[in-house]
mmCIF file of C-alpha atoms in Angstrom:
data_model
loop_
_atom_site.group_PDB
_atom_site.id
_atom_site.type_symbol
_atom_site.label_atom_id
_atom_site.label_comp_id
_atom_site.label_asym_id
_atom_site.label_seq_id
_atom_site.Cartn_x
_atom_site.Cartn_y
_atom_site.Cartn_z
ATOM 1 C CA SER A 19 19.631 -30.076 6.142
ATOM 2 C CA TYR A 20 19.730 -28.338 9.461
ATOM 3 C CA SER A 21 21.221 -25.171 10.833
ATOM 4 C CA ILE A 22 22.149 -24.318 14.410
ATOM 5 C CA ASN A 23 22.510 -20.598 13.633
ATOM 6 C CA ARG A 24 19.158 -19.622 12.056
ATOM 7 C CA GLY A 25 20.185 -20.546 8.529
ATOM 8 C CA ALA A 26 23.566 -18.844 8.272
ATOM 9 C CA ASN A 27 25.221 -22.257 7.741
ATOM 10 C CA TRP A 28 23.653 -25.604 6.826
ATOM 11 C CA LYS A 29 24.656 -29.201 7.547
ATOM 12 C CA GLU A 30 23.235 -31.899 5.296
ATOM 13 C CA ILE A 31 21.241 -34.633 7.025
ATOM 14 C CA ALA A 32 20.688 -36.963 4.081
ATOM 15 C CA THR A 33 19.589 -37.338 0.495
ATOM 16 C CA VAL A 34 16.947 -40.028 0.009
ATOM 17 C CA ALA A 35 15.309 -41.651 -3.021
ATOM 18 C CA GLY A 36 12.345 -39.877 -4.589
ATOM 19 C CA ASN A 37 9.917 -42.646 -3.653
ATOM 20 C CA THR A 38 10.800 -42.377 0.055
ATOM 21 C CA ASN A 39 8.192 -40.542 2.144
ATOM 22 C CA GLU A 40 9.921 -40.720 5.512
ATOM 23 C CA TYR A 41 13.387 -40.594 6.990
ATOM 24 C CA THR A 42 14.442 -41.324 10.550
ATOM 25 C CA TRP A 43 17.077 -38.913 11.815
ATOM 26 C CA ASN A 44 18.855 -38.864 15.147
ATOM 27 C CA VAL A 45 19.013 -35.234 16.200
ATOM 28 C CA PRO A 46 22.594 -34.216 17.060
ATOM 29 C CA PRO A 47 23.329 -33.290 20.683
ATOM 30 C CA GLU A 48 24.057 -29.621 19.880
ATOM 31 C CA VAL A 49 21.863 -27.480 22.136
ATOM 32 C CA THR A 50 20.552 -24.211 20.720
ATOM 33 C CA ASN A 51 17.393 -22.146 20.410
ATOM 34 C CA ASN A 52 18.460 -21.110 16.904
ATOM 35 C CA ALA A 53 18.012 -24.455 15.117
ATOM 36 C CA ILE A 54 16.107 -24.763 11.841
ATOM 37 C CA VAL A 55 15.349 -27.937 9.872
ATOM 38 C CA LYS A 56 14.930 -27.666 6.100
ATOM 39 C CA VAL A 57 13.055 -30.337 4.133
ATOM 40 C CA ALA A 58 13.535 -29.971 0.387
ATOM 41 C CA GLN A 59 12.429 -32.084 -2.547
ATOM 42 C CA ASN A 60 13.577 -31.834 -6.133
ATOM 43 C CA PHE A 61 10.875 -32.202 -8.795
ATOM 44 C CA ASN A 62 10.391 -31.549 -12.474
ATOM 45 C CA LYS A 63 7.764 -28.962 -11.431
ATOM 46 C CA SER A 64 10.290 -26.826 -9.605
ATOM 47 C CA GLU A 65 13.989 -26.937 -8.985
ATOM 48 C CA ASN A 66 13.782 -26.879 -5.210
ATOM 49 C CA LEU A 67 11.178 -26.211 -2.517
ATOM 50 C CA GLU A 68 12.067 -25.423 1.077
ATOM 51 C CA LEU A 69 10.000 -25.351 4.260
ATOM 52 C CA PHE A 70 11.067 -23.328 7.260
ATOM 53 C CA THR A 71 9.505 -23.722 10.668
ATOM 54 C CA ARG A 72 10.921 -21.361 13.259
ATOM 55 C CA GLY A 73 10.492 -21.438 17.000
ATOM 56 C CA ALA A 74 10.603 -25.181 17.707
ATOM 57 C CA ALA A 75 12.369 -28.233 16.346
ATOM 58 C CA ILE A 76 10.510 -30.403 13.857
ATOM 59 C CA LYS A 77 10.078 -33.838 15.419
ATOM 60 C CA SER A 78 8.526 -35.587 12.420
ATOM 61 C CA ALA A 79 7.588 -34.953 8.797
ATOM 62 C CA THR A 80 6.042 -36.995 6.000
ATOM 63 C CA PHE A 81 5.016 -36.532 2.367
ATOM 64 C CA ASN A 82 1.653 -37.653 1.021
ATOM 65 C CA LYS A 83 1.482 -40.359 -1.668
ATOM 66 C CA ASN A 84 1.613 -37.814 -4.538
ATOM 67 C CA ALA A 85 4.476 -35.869 -2.904
ATOM 68 C CA ASN A 86 2.617 -32.573 -3.330
ATOM 69 C CA LYS A 87 1.884 -32.108 0.392
ATOM 70 C CA VAL A 88 3.939 -32.565 3.557
ATOM 71 C CA ILE A 89 3.052 -32.532 7.248
ATOM 72 C CA THR A 90 5.503 -31.224 9.850
ATOM 73 C CA VAL A 91 5.088 -31.736 13.601
ATOM 74 C CA SER A 92 7.127 -29.519 15.915
ATOM 75 C CA GLU A 93 8.159 -30.306 19.468
ATOM 76 C CA ASN A 94 5.901 -27.518 20.793
ATOM 77 C CA GLY A 95 2.771 -29.142 19.321
ATOM 78 C CA LEU A 96 2.520 -27.062 16.143
ATOM 79 C CA ILE A 97 1.192 -29.294 13.359
ATOM 80 C CA ARG A 98 1.327 -27.891 9.844
ATOM 81 C CA GLU A 99 0.256 -29.399 6.560
ATOM 82 C CA TRP A 100 1.844 -27.718 3.559
ATOM 83 C CA ASP A 101 0.607 -27.599 -0.040
ATOM 84 C CA LEU A 102 3.896 -27.605 -1.921
ATOM 85 C CA TYR A 103 2.682 -26.413 -5.338
ATOM 86 C CA ASN A 104 -0.547 -24.438 -4.921
ATOM 87 C CA LYS A 105 1.049 -20.998 -5.395
ATOM 88 C CA HIS A 106 4.553 -21.946 -6.556
ATOM 89 C CA VAL A 107 5.728 -21.639 -2.956
ATOM 90 C CA PRO A 108 4.815 -23.907 -0.034
ATOM 91 C CA GLU A 109 1.609 -22.739 1.656
ATOM 92 C CA VAL A 110 0.232 -23.852 5.023
ATOM 93 C CA ILE A 111 -3.221 -25.390 4.413
ATOM 94 C CA THR A 112 -3.776 -26.909 7.863
ATOM 95 C CA GLU A 113 -2.413 -25.591 11.145
ATOM 96 C CA ILE A 114 -3.185 -27.106 14.524
ATOM 97 C CA LYS A 115 -1.774 -26.034 17.858
ATOM 98 C CA ALA A 116 -1.851 -29.216 19.929
ATOM 99 C CA SER A 117 -0.806 -29.550 23.555
ATOM 100 C CA SER A 118 2.711 -28.421 24.410
ATOM 101 C CA ASN A 119 2.593 -30.940 27.303
ATOM 102 C CA ALA A 120 3.050 -33.872 24.933
ATOM 103 C CA ILE A 121 5.827 -35.462 22.920
ATOM 104 C CA TYR A 122 5.109 -35.849 19.193
ATOM 105 C CA SER A 123 7.079 -38.659 17.628
ATOM 106 C CA ASP A 124 5.514 -39.643 14.291
ATOM 107 C CA VAL A 125 3.007 -38.607 11.621
ATOM 108 C CA LYS A 126 1.490 -40.500 8.661
ATOM 109 C CA TYR A 127 -1.095 -39.845 5.965
ATOM 110 C CA LEU A 128 -4.096 -42.209 5.933
ATOM 111 C CA THR A 129 -5.582 -40.712 2.760
ATOM 112 C CA ASP A 130 -4.763 -37.569 0.819
ATOM 113 C CA ASP A 131 -6.967 -35.552 3.181
ATOM 114 C CA LYS A 132 -6.597 -37.426 6.508
ATOM 115 C CA PHE A 133 -3.562 -37.950 8.699
ATOM 116 C CA ILE A 134 -2.606 -39.229 12.145
ATOM 117 C CA ILE A 135 -0.035 -38.057 14.658
ATOM 118 C CA LEU A 136 1.453 -40.201 17.398
ATOM 119 C CA SER A 137 1.792 -38.347 20.683
ATOM 120 C CA GLN A 138 2.679 -39.215 24.237
ATOM 121 C CA ASP A 139 1.249 -37.236 27.125
ATOM 122 C CA ASN A 140 3.965 -36.089 29.536
ATOM 123 C CA GLN A 141 1.612 -36.247 32.512
ATOM 124 C CA ASP A 142 0.191 -39.782 32.258
ATOM 125 C CA ASN A 143 2.796 -41.270 29.865
ATOM 126 C CA ASN A 144 0.187 -42.762 27.499
ATOM 127 C CA SER A 145 0.504 -42.921 23.716
ATOM 128 C CA VAL A 146 -2.376 -41.397 21.771
ATOM 129 C CA LEU A 147 -3.233 -41.262 18.053
ATOM 130 C CA LEU A 148 -4.509 -37.839 16.955
ATOM 131 C CA TYR A 149 -6.724 -37.949 13.853
ATOM 132 C CA CYS A 150 -6.822 -34.811 11.686
ATOM 133 C CA ASN A 151 -8.401 -33.750 8.377
ATOM 134 C CA THR A 152 -6.853 -31.471 5.776
ATOM 135 C CA GLY A 153 -8.151 -27.919 6.045
ATOM 136 C CA GLU A 154 -9.716 -28.453 9.484
ATOM 137 C CA ASN A 155 -7.530 -26.678 12.011
ATOM 138 C CA LYS A 156 -8.408 -29.043 14.840
ATOM 139 C CA ILE A 157 -7.888 -32.588 16.046
ATOM 140 C CA HIS A 158 -10.840 -34.641 14.811
ATOM 141 C CA LYS A 159 -10.495 -37.423 17.404
ATOM 142 C CA GLN A 160 -8.033 -38.950 19.840
ATOM 143 C CA ILE A 161 -7.510 -42.683 20.361
ATOM 144 C CA LYS A 162 -5.534 -43.848 23.387
ATOM 145 C CA LEU A 163 -3.506 -46.975 22.661
ATOM 146 C CA TYR A 164 -4.788 -50.105 24.357
ATOM 147 C CA GLU A 165 -3.419 -51.186 27.779
ATOM 148 C CA ASN A 166 -1.298 -48.023 28.249
ATOM 149 C CA PHE A 167 0.947 -49.097 25.382
ATOM 150 C CA ILE A 168 3.796 -46.635 24.783
ATOM 151 C CA SER A 169 4.746 -46.282 21.115
ATOM 152 C CA GLU A 170 7.399 -44.276 19.288
ATOM 153 C CA LYS A 171 6.625 -45.137 15.662
ATOM 154 C CA ILE A 172 3.548 -45.874 13.586
ATOM 155 C CA ILE A 173 3.452 -47.697 10.268
ATOM 156 C CA VAL A 174 0.484 -47.629 7.888
ATOM 157 C CA ASP A 175 0.056 -50.483 5.396
ATOM 158 C CA GLU A 176 0.200 -49.794 1.631
ATOM 159 C CA LYS A 177 -3.585 -49.977 1.247
ATOM 160 C CA PHE A 178 -4.147 -47.649 4.226
ATOM 161 C CA ARG A 179 -6.242 -50.190 6.172
ATOM 162 C CA PHE A 180 -4.158 -50.788 9.291
ATOM 163 C CA ILE A 181 -1.859 -48.965 11.673
ATOM 164 C CA LEU A 182 0.932 -50.788 13.445
ATOM 165 C CA ALA A 183 2.121 -49.143 16.659
ATOM 166 C CA ALA A 184 5.715 -50.116 17.430
ATOM 167 C CA PRO A 185 6.942 -49.970 21.043
ATOM 168 C CA LYS A 186 9.087 -47.114 22.354
ATOM 169 C CA LYS A 187 11.487 -49.434 24.122
ATOM 170 C CA TYR A 188 12.463 -52.996 23.351
ATOM 171 C CA SER A 189 9.373 -55.116 23.825
ATOM 172 C CA ASN A 190 7.812 -58.320 22.582
ATOM 173 C CA LYS A 191 4.510 -56.555 21.878
ATOM 174 C CA ILE A 192 3.097 -54.479 19.003
ATOM 175 C CA GLN A 193 -0.447 -53.213 18.464
ATOM 176 C CA PHE A 194 -2.650 -53.254 15.383
ATOM 177 C CA ILE A 195 -5.391 -50.660 14.973
ATOM 178 C CA ASP A 196 -7.610 -50.142 11.934
ATOM 179 C CA THR A 197 -7.434 -46.701 10.348
ATOM 180 C CA SER A 198 -10.757 -45.676 11.920
ATOM 181 C CA GLY A 199 -9.127 -46.131 15.355
ATOM 182 C CA LYS A 200 -10.617 -49.486 16.327
ATOM 183 C CA PHE A 201 -8.212 -51.679 18.311
ATOM 184 C CA ILE A 202 -7.602 -55.002 16.540
ATOM 185 C CA LYS A 203 -5.086 -56.859 18.717
ATOM 186 C CA ASN A 204 -1.754 -57.050 20.468
ATOM 187 C CA ILE A 205 0.874 -59.261 18.888
ATOM 188 C CA ILE A 206 3.276 -60.803 21.357
#
């Protein structure tokens, strides 16, 4: 759900299946500084958990494989990883303040304690993968996509071996990178 008045009223975005760990949402054109996005998941462990991030719109979020952690990436570069059940309320376990001069468009877990964020630098317009580790409040490494490739979405295979970088605009090219950040090849 989302609210354009700091939580006074909510509009539902969608309800998705329990085995879904991502959802693509087109943000409505309503302009406000009072918007809040709420990600909730129903479990047998608890009736309902809610995450609130104030101050900037959440651009991307994803659950880990066990659905006990979630990462949120805000438009101002605030990256938070939440432990959903550690203390019966969601708790921030990783918090990174990345550059506010970038656009953050996607995030994926590589393992239960490693994740990547897709960003695009506003100054040189290049897409970069940011590698992070749970509990380390910093970016571990940055990998610039090959040949100034501009991506909007990343997909990680089921066995967490490869990353596919999909183009931002219609293109006949995609890139494959292994999960350590090594470029494999362009597919045209």
